[in-house]
Structures are given as structure tokens and as C-alpha cells.
Amino acid sequence: MSQAQTPKDTMAVIGCGVIGSGWAARALAAGMTVQAWDPNPEAVTILQNQIDTAWPALSRRGLAEGASRDNLHFTTDLDQALAGADLVQENAPERLSLKQSLLADIDARVPEQVLIGSSTSGIKPSELQAQCRHVPGRVIVAHPFNPVYLLPLVELVGGEHTEPAQLAAAGTHYERLGMRPLIVRREIEGHIADRLMEALWREALHLVNDGVATTEEVDAAIVYGAGLRWALMGTFLTFHLAGGEGGMRHMLEQFGPALKLPWTRLEAPELTPELVERVASGSEFQAGGRSVAELEARRDRFLGELLEVVERYWPEQEGLGGRI
């Protein structure tokens, strides 16, 4: 990775696993300099390989002026990674004590105007801020979705020390990365999207465990049914249309009583060896002998084309809570 002329904005990517590498690829494609840090010097190989995977899809989507992989700089020195950063994105493993310690260290090292986002999928921001003594309010949840370099949603969640202006500034930062920020109104474990996905995941495991469906059949039910509608309308607008001319009000009158029926099991089933085998072998059958890399490339081509369709049908003024 050679030295290149530094673009206007610099992003410090802290932790270079799959999520951190996805952030790095997205920021590079947006024309930013990326200063990536990981305590493991071998993480640079993972980082480079992940960017190799992401770059063809990003190129098809369109690179910003000045975008170059040469703007990536890896270091095991935290101070070097943070120097001059406009935005810090933490991607450490999902262990509270580890994240608290690392975020407190970052908070003590960077200027007060620098936003610090955490990619946590479940931890509340007030817990992340607990050990920060400098400017705790600028430590927020900035939760993306895999693959980060393609999927535009980022959930922004402030903690007890966060001011509205700090969340607004965060939204501007992530919009520069081509993302669609969703500011979560109040902190809760799992935020919004993961809570919804976990509910569906639990139900899917019950269906496989009870012999109602295979993994392939469950996925087909989503891909060819609900998933196609959700890509455009989401949950509530889909049900609004189900009510015909009467919309959601009629739908709730007609189908609301069904909510009392025992159709779902929100508590997860026990992951017995038998269930693990059904889920794993079913997923391997669906993969059809294709490697993970082959499936990722296929997924990325599909998502790139799907995003083009969604963007044509979903104007920017419509969305999830005003910012999107």
C-alpha cells in the first residue's frame, strides 16, 4: 500500500475483521483515506483479501473521484491510526469489557470534535460510554450490515451522554460514505434491524427443528415471497396494502385477531446436535459445492443490481424516520 495524496476526509478503522474490512472498502470507494488498525499484524492479509472481494462490486456501483486502494494504510500503532482522523469506526469483538476499554482509550486520544462509532450489533451506547472520560457523548452505536461495502443502512444510536447535535453530525458523516443513516429513537439491546432478524431466525429454527421445512424451503419462502416485497416496502407498508382500499385499518380489523393464534414461537429452540446437523447440512446442500468466495461474489452482483432497482423506486424523501 503506497503513500498517496490524502483525500479531504480520513477514517480510522479500528479492528480489521469482516466488518472492519467492509468499512475500509466503503470508505476507500468514497474517496477517503483509511487508516486501519489491528493489534494482530497478520490482520492486514484479511483486510487486503476482503477489499479484493469488495472492489469489483464497488467499481460496478461507481467509485468517487479520487477513490483508490492506495489510500489504505495499515498499522498496529493506535496513535498512527487515529492521527488526523475525521471519523473513527470501532469494530472490536462483541465483548463489552473489551469495547469499553478500547473506546475509552480512543476517547482519550482524539480531539473532541471527532465522532467515534461502534459497529456493535447488540450493546447499548450508554454501556459503551461508561468508561469514557473525555467526550463520552460522541461515542455512539453506528451499526452496519454485512456486506458493509454494499448495504447502505447504518443504525445510529446515542447514549445517555449524547446530544442531538452529535447524532445529526454523525448522520452527515455516514451520508458522505453513501450510507442511509437511521437514527434510533431510544437505545435498546439489538437496536432495530437485528431484533427483527433475530425473531425471524428463531422462528426459522423452530420450523426446521419441528420437521415442518428444510433450510432450503425456509429460504425459498423468504426469497420468492416476503423478501421481494420487503426490499421495497418493508413490513408495515406491505400490510397496509394487504388491507385493500381500507389500508392498514381494515387489515388490522380483518387479520388482527390472528395475532392471538399460536403461530409463532419467539423463544429460540435448544440447539441440539440434531438441529445443528439439520441446519448445517441443509445450508451446505444449498451451497451446492460453491465456495464462500463464489457465493459472496454472486451475492454482491445481485445486491448491486437490486440496489439500483430500489433506488429508482424509493426516493430519498421517503424512508424510515426522516433521515433516510
Coordinates of C-alpha atoms in Angstrom, one line a residue:
M1 CA 0.0 0.0 0.0
S2 CA 1.8 3.1 -1.2
Q3 CA 1.5 6.6 0.1
A4 CA -1.0 8.7 -2.0
Q5 CA -2.3 12.2 -1.9
T6 CA -4.6 12.4 1.1
P7 CA -8.2 13.0 0.3
K8 CA -10.2 15.5 2.3
D9 CA -11.6 13.0 4.9
T10 CA -9.8 10.4 6.8
M11 CA -11.4 7.4 8.5
A12 CA -9.8 5.4 11.2
V13 CA -10.9 1.7 11.1
I14 CA -10.2 0.0 14.4
G15 CA -10.3 -3.7 14.0
C16 CA -9.9 -5.4 10.7
G17 CA -12.2 -8.4 10.6
V18 CA -15.1 -8.8 8.2
I19 CA -17.0 -5.7 9.4
G20 CA -13.9 -3.5 9.8
S21 CA -12.7 -4.5 6.3
G22 CA -16.1 -3.7 4.9
W23 CA -16.0 -0.3 6.4
A24 CA -12.5 0.2 4.9
A25 CA -13.6 -0.8 1.4
R26 CA -16.6 1.5 1.5
A27 CA -14.6 4.5 2.7
L28 CA -11.9 3.9 0.1
A29 CA -14.6 3.8 -2.6
A30 CA -16.0 7.1 -1.3
G31 CA -12.6 8.7 -1.9
M32 CA -11.4 8.8 1.7
T33 CA -8.1 7.9 3.3
V34 CA -8.4 4.8 5.5
Q35 CA -6.0 4.3 8.5
A36 CA -6.7 0.8 9.6
W37 CA -5.5 -0.6 12.9
D38 CA -5.4 -4.1 14.4
P39 CA -3.2 -5.5 17.2
N40 CA -2.6 -8.6 15.0
P41 CA -0.1 -7.7 12.3
E42 CA -1.4 -10.6 10.2
A43 CA -4.8 -8.9 10.1
V44 CA -3.5 -6.9 7.1
T45 CA -3.9 -10.0 5.0
I46 CA -7.5 -10.4 5.9
L47 CA -8.1 -6.7 5.2
Q48 CA -6.5 -6.9 1.8
N49 CA -8.3 -10.1 0.9
Q50 CA -11.7 -8.6 1.9
I51 CA -11.0 -5.5 -0.2
D52 CA -10.1 -7.7 -3.1
T53 CA -13.6 -9.3 -2.7
A54 CA -15.4 -5.9 -2.4
W55 CA -13.7 -3.9 -5.1
P56 CA -15.3 -5.4 -8.2
A57 CA -18.8 -4.7 -6.7
L58 CA -17.8 -1.2 -5.6
S59 CA -16.4 -0.5 -9.1
R60 CA -19.7 -1.6 -10.7
R61 CA -21.6 0.7 -8.3
G62 CA -19.3 3.6 -9.2
L63 CA -16.2 5.0 -7.4
A64 CA -15.9 8.5 -6.1
E65 CA -13.4 10.9 -7.6
G66 CA -10.0 10.2 -6.0
A67 CA -11.0 6.7 -4.8
S68 CA -8.0 4.5 -4.7
R69 CA -6.9 1.4 -2.8
D70 CA -3.6 3.2 -2.4
N71 CA -5.3 5.4 0.2
L72 CA -5.3 2.4 2.6
H73 CA -2.7 2.4 5.4
F74 CA -2.5 -0.4 7.9
T75 CA -0.7 -0.1 11.3
T76 CA -0.5 -1.8 14.6
D77 CA 0.1 1.5 16.3
L78 CA -3.1 3.0 17.6
D79 CA -1.8 6.6 17.6
Q80 CA -0.8 6.3 14.0
A81 CA -4.3 5.0 13.0
L82 CA -6.1 7.8 14.9
A83 CA -3.8 10.7 13.8
G84 CA -5.8 13.2 11.8
A85 CA -9.0 11.1 11.6
D86 CA -12.3 12.8 10.9
L87 CA -14.2 9.7 11.9
V88 CA -13.3 6.6 14.0
Q89 CA -15.1 3.3 13.5
E90 CA -14.5 0.7 16.2
N91 CA -15.0 -3.0 15.2
A92 CA -13.7 -5.0 18.1
P93 CA -15.2 -8.4 19.0
E94 CA -18.6 -8.2 20.7
R95 CA -17.3 -8.3 24.3
L96 CA -18.4 -5.4 26.5
S97 CA -15.3 -5.1 28.6
L98 CA -13.0 -5.1 25.6
K99 CA -15.1 -2.5 23.8
Q100 CA -15.3 -0.3 26.8
S101 CA -11.6 -0.3 27.4
L102 CA -10.8 0.3 23.7
L103 CA -13.3 3.1 23.3
A104 CA -12.1 4.8 26.5
D105 CA -8.6 4.7 25.1
I106 CA -9.7 6.2 21.8
D107 CA -11.8 8.8 23.5
A108 CA -8.7 10.0 25.4
R109 CA -6.6 10.2 22.3
V110 CA -8.7 12.0 19.7
P111 CA -9.9 15.7 19.5
E112 CA -13.3 16.4 21.0
Q113 CA -14.9 17.1 17.6
V114 CA -14.1 13.6 16.2
L115 CA -17.0 11.2 16.2
I116 CA -16.4 7.6 17.5
G117 CA -18.8 5.0 16.1
S118 CA -19.1 1.4 17.3
S119 CA -20.2 -1.4 14.9
T120 CA -21.8 -3.3 17.8
S121 CA -24.9 -5.3 16.8
G122 CA -26.3 -5.6 20.3
I123 CA -24.6 -3.4 23.0
K124 CA -26.3 -0.2 24.1
P125 CA -24.3 3.0 23.7
S126 CA -24.6 4.1 27.3
E127 CA -22.7 0.9 28.2
L128 CA -20.1 1.8 25.6
Q129 CA -19.7 5.3 27.0
A130 CA -19.3 4.1 30.6
Q131 CA -15.5 4.4 30.9
C132 CA -15.0 7.4 28.6
R133 CA -13.9 10.5 30.4
H134 CA -13.1 13.0 27.7
V135 CA -16.2 13.4 25.5
P136 CA -18.4 10.3 26.1
G137 CA -21.4 11.7 24.2
R138 CA -19.6 11.4 20.8
V139 CA -19.2 7.6 21.4
I140 CA -22.3 6.2 19.6
V141 CA -23.5 3.0 18.1
A142 CA -23.0 3.0 14.3
H143 CA -24.3 -0.4 13.4
P144 CA -23.9 -1.5 9.7
F145 CA -25.0 -4.7 7.9
N146 CA -22.9 -7.2 6.1
P147 CA -21.6 -6.7 3.4
V148 CA -20.9 -3.2 4.8
Y149 CA -19.4 -2.1 1.5
L150 CA -22.8 -2.6 -0.3
L151 CA -25.6 -2.4 2.2
P152 CA -26.4 1.3 2.9
L153 CA -28.3 1.1 6.2
V154 CA -26.4 2.2 9.4
E155 CA -28.3 2.4 12.7
L156 CA -27.1 5.4 14.8
V157 CA -27.9 5.2 18.5
G158 CA -26.9 7.8 21.1
G159 CA -26.4 7.1 24.8
E160 CA -27.2 9.0 27.9
H161 CA -24.4 11.5 27.3
T162 CA -25.2 12.0 23.6
E163 CA -26.6 15.3 22.4
P164 CA -29.0 15.5 19.3
A165 CA -26.4 17.6 17.5
Q166 CA -23.8 14.8 17.9
L167 CA -26.2 12.3 16.2
A168 CA -27.0 14.8 13.5
A169 CA -23.3 15.3 12.8
A170 CA -22.9 11.5 12.7
G171 CA -25.6 11.3 10.1
T172 CA -23.7 13.7 7.9
H173 CA -20.5 11.7 8.3
Y174 CA -22.1 8.4 7.2
E175 CA -24.1 10.0 4.4
R176 CA -20.7 11.0 3.0
L177 CA -19.9 7.3 2.8
G178 CA -23.0 6.8 0.7
M179 CA -25.0 5.3 3.6
R180 CA -28.5 5.8 4.8
P181 CA -28.5 6.6 8.5
L182 CA -31.4 5.5 10.6
I183 CA -31.3 7.4 13.9
V184 CA -32.8 5.1 16.6
R185 CA -35.1 7.0 18.9
R186 CA -34.1 5.2 22.1
E187 CA -31.4 2.7 23.0
I188 CA -32.3 -0.9 23.3
E189 CA -30.2 -4.1 23.0
G190 CA -30.0 -5.2 19.4
H191 CA -31.3 -1.9 18.1
I192 CA -34.0 -2.3 15.4
A193 CA -33.0 -4.4 12.5
D194 CA -31.2 -7.2 14.4
R195 CA -34.2 -7.6 16.7
L196 CA -36.4 -8.1 13.7
M197 CA -33.9 -10.5 12.1
E198 CA -33.5 -12.5 15.3
A199 CA -37.2 -13.0 15.6
L200 CA -37.4 -14.4 12.1
W201 CA -34.3 -16.5 12.7
R202 CA -35.8 -18.1 15.9
E203 CA -39.0 -19.0 14.0
A204 CA -37.0 -20.5 11.1
L205 CA -35.0 -22.7 13.5
H206 CA -38.3 -24.0 15.0
L207 CA -39.6 -24.8 11.6
V208 CA -36.5 -26.8 10.8
N209 CA -36.4 -28.4 14.2
D210 CA -40.0 -29.5 14.1
G211 CA -39.6 -31.0 10.6
V212 CA -42.0 -28.5 9.0
A213 CA -39.5 -27.3 6.4
T214 CA -35.9 -27.7 5.3
T215 CA -33.4 -24.8 5.3
E216 CA -33.9 -24.5 1.6
E217 CA -37.7 -24.4 1.9
V218 CA -37.5 -21.7 4.5
D219 CA -35.2 -19.6 2.4
A220 CA -37.4 -20.0 -0.7
A221 CA -40.4 -18.7 1.4
I222 CA -38.4 -15.5 2.0
V223 CA -36.7 -15.1 -1.4
Y224 CA -39.8 -15.6 -3.5
G225 CA -42.4 -14.2 -1.1
A226 CA -41.9 -11.8 1.7
G227 CA -38.3 -10.8 0.7
L228 CA -39.3 -9.4 -2.6
R229 CA -41.9 -7.1 -1.1
W230 CA -39.7 -6.2 1.9
A231 CA -37.0 -4.9 -0.4
L232 CA -39.3 -2.1 -1.5
M233 CA -41.9 -1.6 1.2
G234 CA -40.8 -3.1 4.5
T235 CA -43.2 -4.7 7.0
F236 CA -45.8 -2.0 7.7
L237 CA -46.4 -0.7 4.2
T238 CA -46.7 -4.3 2.9
F239 CA -49.5 -5.0 5.4
H240 CA -51.1 -1.6 4.6
L241 CA -51.5 -2.8 1.0
A242 CA -52.9 -6.1 2.3
G243 CA -56.0 -4.2 3.6
G244 CA -57.0 -3.1 0.1
E245 CA -58.6 0.3 -0.2
G246 CA -59.1 0.3 3.6
G247 CA -55.4 0.1 4.1
M248 CA -53.9 -0.8 7.5
R249 CA -57.0 -0.1 9.5
H250 CA -59.0 -2.7 7.5
M251 CA -56.1 -5.1 7.6
L252 CA -56.0 -4.9 11.4
E253 CA -59.7 -5.3 11.7
Q254 CA -59.7 -8.4 9.5
F255 CA -56.5 -10.1 10.4
G256 CA -55.7 -8.6 13.8
P257 CA -57.4 -11.4 15.7
A258 CA -54.9 -13.9 14.1
L259 CA -52.2 -12.3 16.3
K260 CA -53.7 -14.2 19.2
L261 CA -53.2 -17.5 17.4
P262 CA -50.1 -19.6 18.4
W263 CA -48.5 -19.3 15.0
T264 CA -45.1 -18.2 16.3
R265 CA -42.6 -19.3 19.0
L266 CA -40.5 -16.3 19.9
E267 CA -38.3 -18.3 22.3
A268 CA -35.4 -19.9 20.5
P269 CA -35.3 -23.7 20.3
E270 CA -32.4 -25.6 22.0
L271 CA -29.5 -26.0 19.6
T272 CA -29.3 -29.8 20.0
P273 CA -26.8 -31.7 17.9
E274 CA -29.6 -32.9 15.7
L275 CA -30.8 -29.4 15.0
V276 CA -27.3 -28.2 14.3
E277 CA -26.8 -31.0 11.9
R278 CA -30.1 -30.3 10.1
V279 CA -29.3 -26.6 9.7
A280 CA -25.6 -27.1 8.7
S281 CA -26.2 -29.9 6.3
G282 CA -29.2 -28.1 4.8
S283 CA -27.1 -25.0 4.2
E284 CA -24.3 -27.0 2.7
F285 CA -26.8 -28.6 0.3
Q286 CA -28.0 -25.1 -0.7
A287 CA -24.4 -24.0 -1.4
G288 CA -24.2 -26.8 -4.0
G289 CA -20.5 -27.2 -3.7
R290 CA -19.8 -23.5 -4.2
S291 CA -17.1 -21.9 -2.0
V292 CA -18.0 -19.0 0.3
A293 CA -16.0 -16.7 -2.0
E294 CA -18.1 -17.8 -5.0
L295 CA -21.3 -17.2 -3.1
E296 CA -20.1 -13.8 -1.9
A297 CA -19.4 -12.7 -5.5
R298 CA -22.8 -13.9 -6.6
R299 CA -24.4 -12.1 -3.6
D300 CA -22.6 -8.9 -4.4
R301 CA -23.6 -8.9 -8.1
F302 CA -27.2 -9.5 -7.0
L303 CA -27.2 -6.8 -4.3
G304 CA -25.6 -4.2 -6.7
E305 CA -28.4 -4.8 -9.3
L306 CA -31.1 -4.9 -6.6
L307 CA -29.9 -1.6 -5.1
E308 CA -30.2 0.0 -8.5
V309 CA -33.9 -1.0 -8.6
V310 CA -34.6 0.0 -5.0
E311 CA -33.0 3.4 -5.6
R312 CA -35.2 4.0 -8.6
Y313 CA -38.4 3.2 -6.7
W314 CA -37.6 4.7 -3.3
P315 CA -37.0 8.5 -3.5
E316 CA -34.7 9.9 -0.8
Q317 CA -37.5 11.9 0.8
E318 CA -39.3 8.6 1.7
G319 CA -38.0 6.4 4.4
L320 CA -37.5 5.2 7.9
G321 CA -37.7 8.1 10.4
G322 CA -36.9 11.2 8.4
R323 CA -33.1 10.9 7.7
I324 CA -33.4 8.1 5.1

